Coordinates of C-alpha atoms in Angstrom, one line a residue:
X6 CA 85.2 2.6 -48.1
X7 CA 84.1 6.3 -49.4
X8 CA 85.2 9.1 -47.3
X9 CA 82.6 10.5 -44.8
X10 CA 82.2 13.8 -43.0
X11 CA 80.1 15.0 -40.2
X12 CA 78.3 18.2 -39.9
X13 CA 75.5 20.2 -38.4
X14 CA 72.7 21.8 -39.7
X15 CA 71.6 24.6 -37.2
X16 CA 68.1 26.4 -37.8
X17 CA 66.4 29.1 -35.6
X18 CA 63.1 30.5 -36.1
X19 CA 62.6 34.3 -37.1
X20 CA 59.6 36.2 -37.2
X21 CA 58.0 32.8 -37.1
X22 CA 59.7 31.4 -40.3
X23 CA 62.4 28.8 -40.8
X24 CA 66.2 29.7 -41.1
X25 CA 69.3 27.3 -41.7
X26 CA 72.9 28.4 -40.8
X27 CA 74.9 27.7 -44.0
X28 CA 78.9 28.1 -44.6
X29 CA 80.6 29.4 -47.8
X30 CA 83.7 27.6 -48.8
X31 CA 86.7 30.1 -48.9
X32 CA 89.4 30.5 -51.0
X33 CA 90.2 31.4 -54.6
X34 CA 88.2 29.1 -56.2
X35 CA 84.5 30.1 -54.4
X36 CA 85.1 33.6 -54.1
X37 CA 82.6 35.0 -56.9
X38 CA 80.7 31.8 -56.3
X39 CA 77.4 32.2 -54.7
X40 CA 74.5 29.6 -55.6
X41 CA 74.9 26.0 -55.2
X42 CA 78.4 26.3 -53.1
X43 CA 77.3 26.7 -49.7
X44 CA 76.9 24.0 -47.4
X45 CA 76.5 23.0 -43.9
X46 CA 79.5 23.7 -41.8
X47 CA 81.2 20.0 -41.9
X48 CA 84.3 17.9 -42.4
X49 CA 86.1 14.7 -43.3
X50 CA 86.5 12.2 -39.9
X51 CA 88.2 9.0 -39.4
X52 CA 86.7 5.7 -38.8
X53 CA 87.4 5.2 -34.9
X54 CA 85.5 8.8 -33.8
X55 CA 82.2 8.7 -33.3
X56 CA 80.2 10.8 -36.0
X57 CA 78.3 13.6 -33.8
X58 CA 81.6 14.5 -31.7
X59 CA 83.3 14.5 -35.1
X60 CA 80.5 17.3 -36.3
X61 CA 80.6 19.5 -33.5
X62 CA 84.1 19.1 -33.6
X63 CA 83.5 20.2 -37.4
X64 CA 80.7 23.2 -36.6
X65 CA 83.7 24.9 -34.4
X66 CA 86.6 24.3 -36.7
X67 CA 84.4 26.3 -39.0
X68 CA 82.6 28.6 -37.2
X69 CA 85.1 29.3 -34.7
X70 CA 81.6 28.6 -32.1
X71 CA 80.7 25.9 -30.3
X72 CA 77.4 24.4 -30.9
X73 CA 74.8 22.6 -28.3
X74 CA 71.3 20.9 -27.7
X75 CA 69.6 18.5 -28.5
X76 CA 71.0 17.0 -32.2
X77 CA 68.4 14.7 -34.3
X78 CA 70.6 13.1 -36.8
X79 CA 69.5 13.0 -40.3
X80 CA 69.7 10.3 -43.2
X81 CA 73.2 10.5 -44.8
X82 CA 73.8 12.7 -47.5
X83 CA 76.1 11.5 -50.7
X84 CA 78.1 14.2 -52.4
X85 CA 78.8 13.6 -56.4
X86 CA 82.1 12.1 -55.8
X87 CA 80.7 9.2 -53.4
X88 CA 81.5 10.9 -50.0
X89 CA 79.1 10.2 -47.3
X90 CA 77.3 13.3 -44.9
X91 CA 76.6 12.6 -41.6
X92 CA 74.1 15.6 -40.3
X93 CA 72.2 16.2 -37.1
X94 CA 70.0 19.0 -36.9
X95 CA 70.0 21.8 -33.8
X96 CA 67.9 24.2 -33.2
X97 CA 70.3 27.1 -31.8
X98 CA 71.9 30.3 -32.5
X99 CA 75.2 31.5 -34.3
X100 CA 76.3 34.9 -34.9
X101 CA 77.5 35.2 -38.5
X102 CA 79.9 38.0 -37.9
X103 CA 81.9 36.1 -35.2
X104 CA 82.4 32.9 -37.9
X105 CA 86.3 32.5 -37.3
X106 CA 87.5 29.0 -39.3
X107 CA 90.9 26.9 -39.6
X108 CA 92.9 27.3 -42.7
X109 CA 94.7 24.8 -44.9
X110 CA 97.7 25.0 -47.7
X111 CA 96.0 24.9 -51.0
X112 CA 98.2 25.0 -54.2
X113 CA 97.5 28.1 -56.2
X114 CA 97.5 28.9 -59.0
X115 CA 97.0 24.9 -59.6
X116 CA 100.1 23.3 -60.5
X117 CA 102.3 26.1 -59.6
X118 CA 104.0 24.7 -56.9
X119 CA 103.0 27.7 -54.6
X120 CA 100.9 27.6 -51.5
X121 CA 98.0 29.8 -50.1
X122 CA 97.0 29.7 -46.7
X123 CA 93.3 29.1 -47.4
X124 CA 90.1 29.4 -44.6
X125 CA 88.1 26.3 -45.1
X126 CA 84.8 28.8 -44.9
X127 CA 85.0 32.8 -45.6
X128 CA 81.7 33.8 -44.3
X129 CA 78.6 32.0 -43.0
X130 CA 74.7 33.5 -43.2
X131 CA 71.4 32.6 -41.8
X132 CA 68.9 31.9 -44.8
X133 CA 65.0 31.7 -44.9
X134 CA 64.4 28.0 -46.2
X135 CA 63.2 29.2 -49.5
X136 CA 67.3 30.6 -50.2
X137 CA 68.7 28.3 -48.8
X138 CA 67.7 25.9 -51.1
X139 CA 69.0 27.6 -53.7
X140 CA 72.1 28.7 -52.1
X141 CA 73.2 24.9 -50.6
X142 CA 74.9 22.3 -52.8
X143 CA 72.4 19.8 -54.4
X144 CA 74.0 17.1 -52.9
X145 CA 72.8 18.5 -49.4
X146 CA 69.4 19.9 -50.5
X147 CA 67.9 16.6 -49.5
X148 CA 69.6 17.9 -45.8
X149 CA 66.9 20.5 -46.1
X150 CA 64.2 19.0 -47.1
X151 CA 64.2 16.5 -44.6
X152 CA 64.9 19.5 -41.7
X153 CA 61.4 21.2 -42.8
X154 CA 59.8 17.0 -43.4
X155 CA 60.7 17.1 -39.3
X156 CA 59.6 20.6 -38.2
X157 CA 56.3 20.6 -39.5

């Protein structure tokens, strides 16, 4: 069975235009990295938890906020290497200076032996639609698509 994760993709309106909350993946590799790496603040979940407590669970880990309403869940998403996204969208808010995330070891420089302590996300922004399409990983741009497919 592939591996799944669960996440959320929160939107808000601003001056009566569409913004999406997107994450950016810390650590070395990501950090002069801009287009095409963000994502939607997410993560891995086991088989016996039920996918929407799993990507809340997920939006806080990364965000470091908790996240509520009312959540329409989305059709999966299937990243390049087979994993499964589970995504509800919220509207909501989320203040992008307060994004506080969990770390994990990662083993840099690769091979070396040596291990970094490593946020899962460095920063997270609110983007107009338009950017965030360009920003988000094609694997979740149909994510997007289907978020503005719902709100019109």
């Amino acid at each position: 069975m592939p591996k799944q994760s669960a996440g959320i993709l929160l939107y808000r309106w601003k001056d009566k235009k569409l913004q999406v909350f997107l994450a950016h993946p810390g650590g070395p590799f990501y950090k002069n990295k801009d287009a095409g790496v963000w994502s939607i603040p997410k993560g891995e979940f086991g088989n016996d938890e039920d996918t929407l407590v799993a990507a809340k669970r997920e939006f806080e880990e990364e965000t470091g906020q908790k996240i509520d309403g009312e959540f329409i869940a989305l059709k999966p998403a299937k990243n390049k290497n087979g994993k499964i996204i589970h995504c509800w969208m919220v509207e909501g808010e989320a203040d992008e200076k307060k994004v506080k995330s969990n770390v994990f070891p990662l083993e840099f420089p690769p091979k070396s032996g040596r291990f970094i302590e490593v946020p899962e996300v460095d920063r997270a922004e609110w983007f107009y639609l338009e950017e965030a399409k360009k920003k988000i990983l094609a694997s979740q741009l149909p994510l997007l698509n289907e978020l503005e497919e719902k709100l019109k």
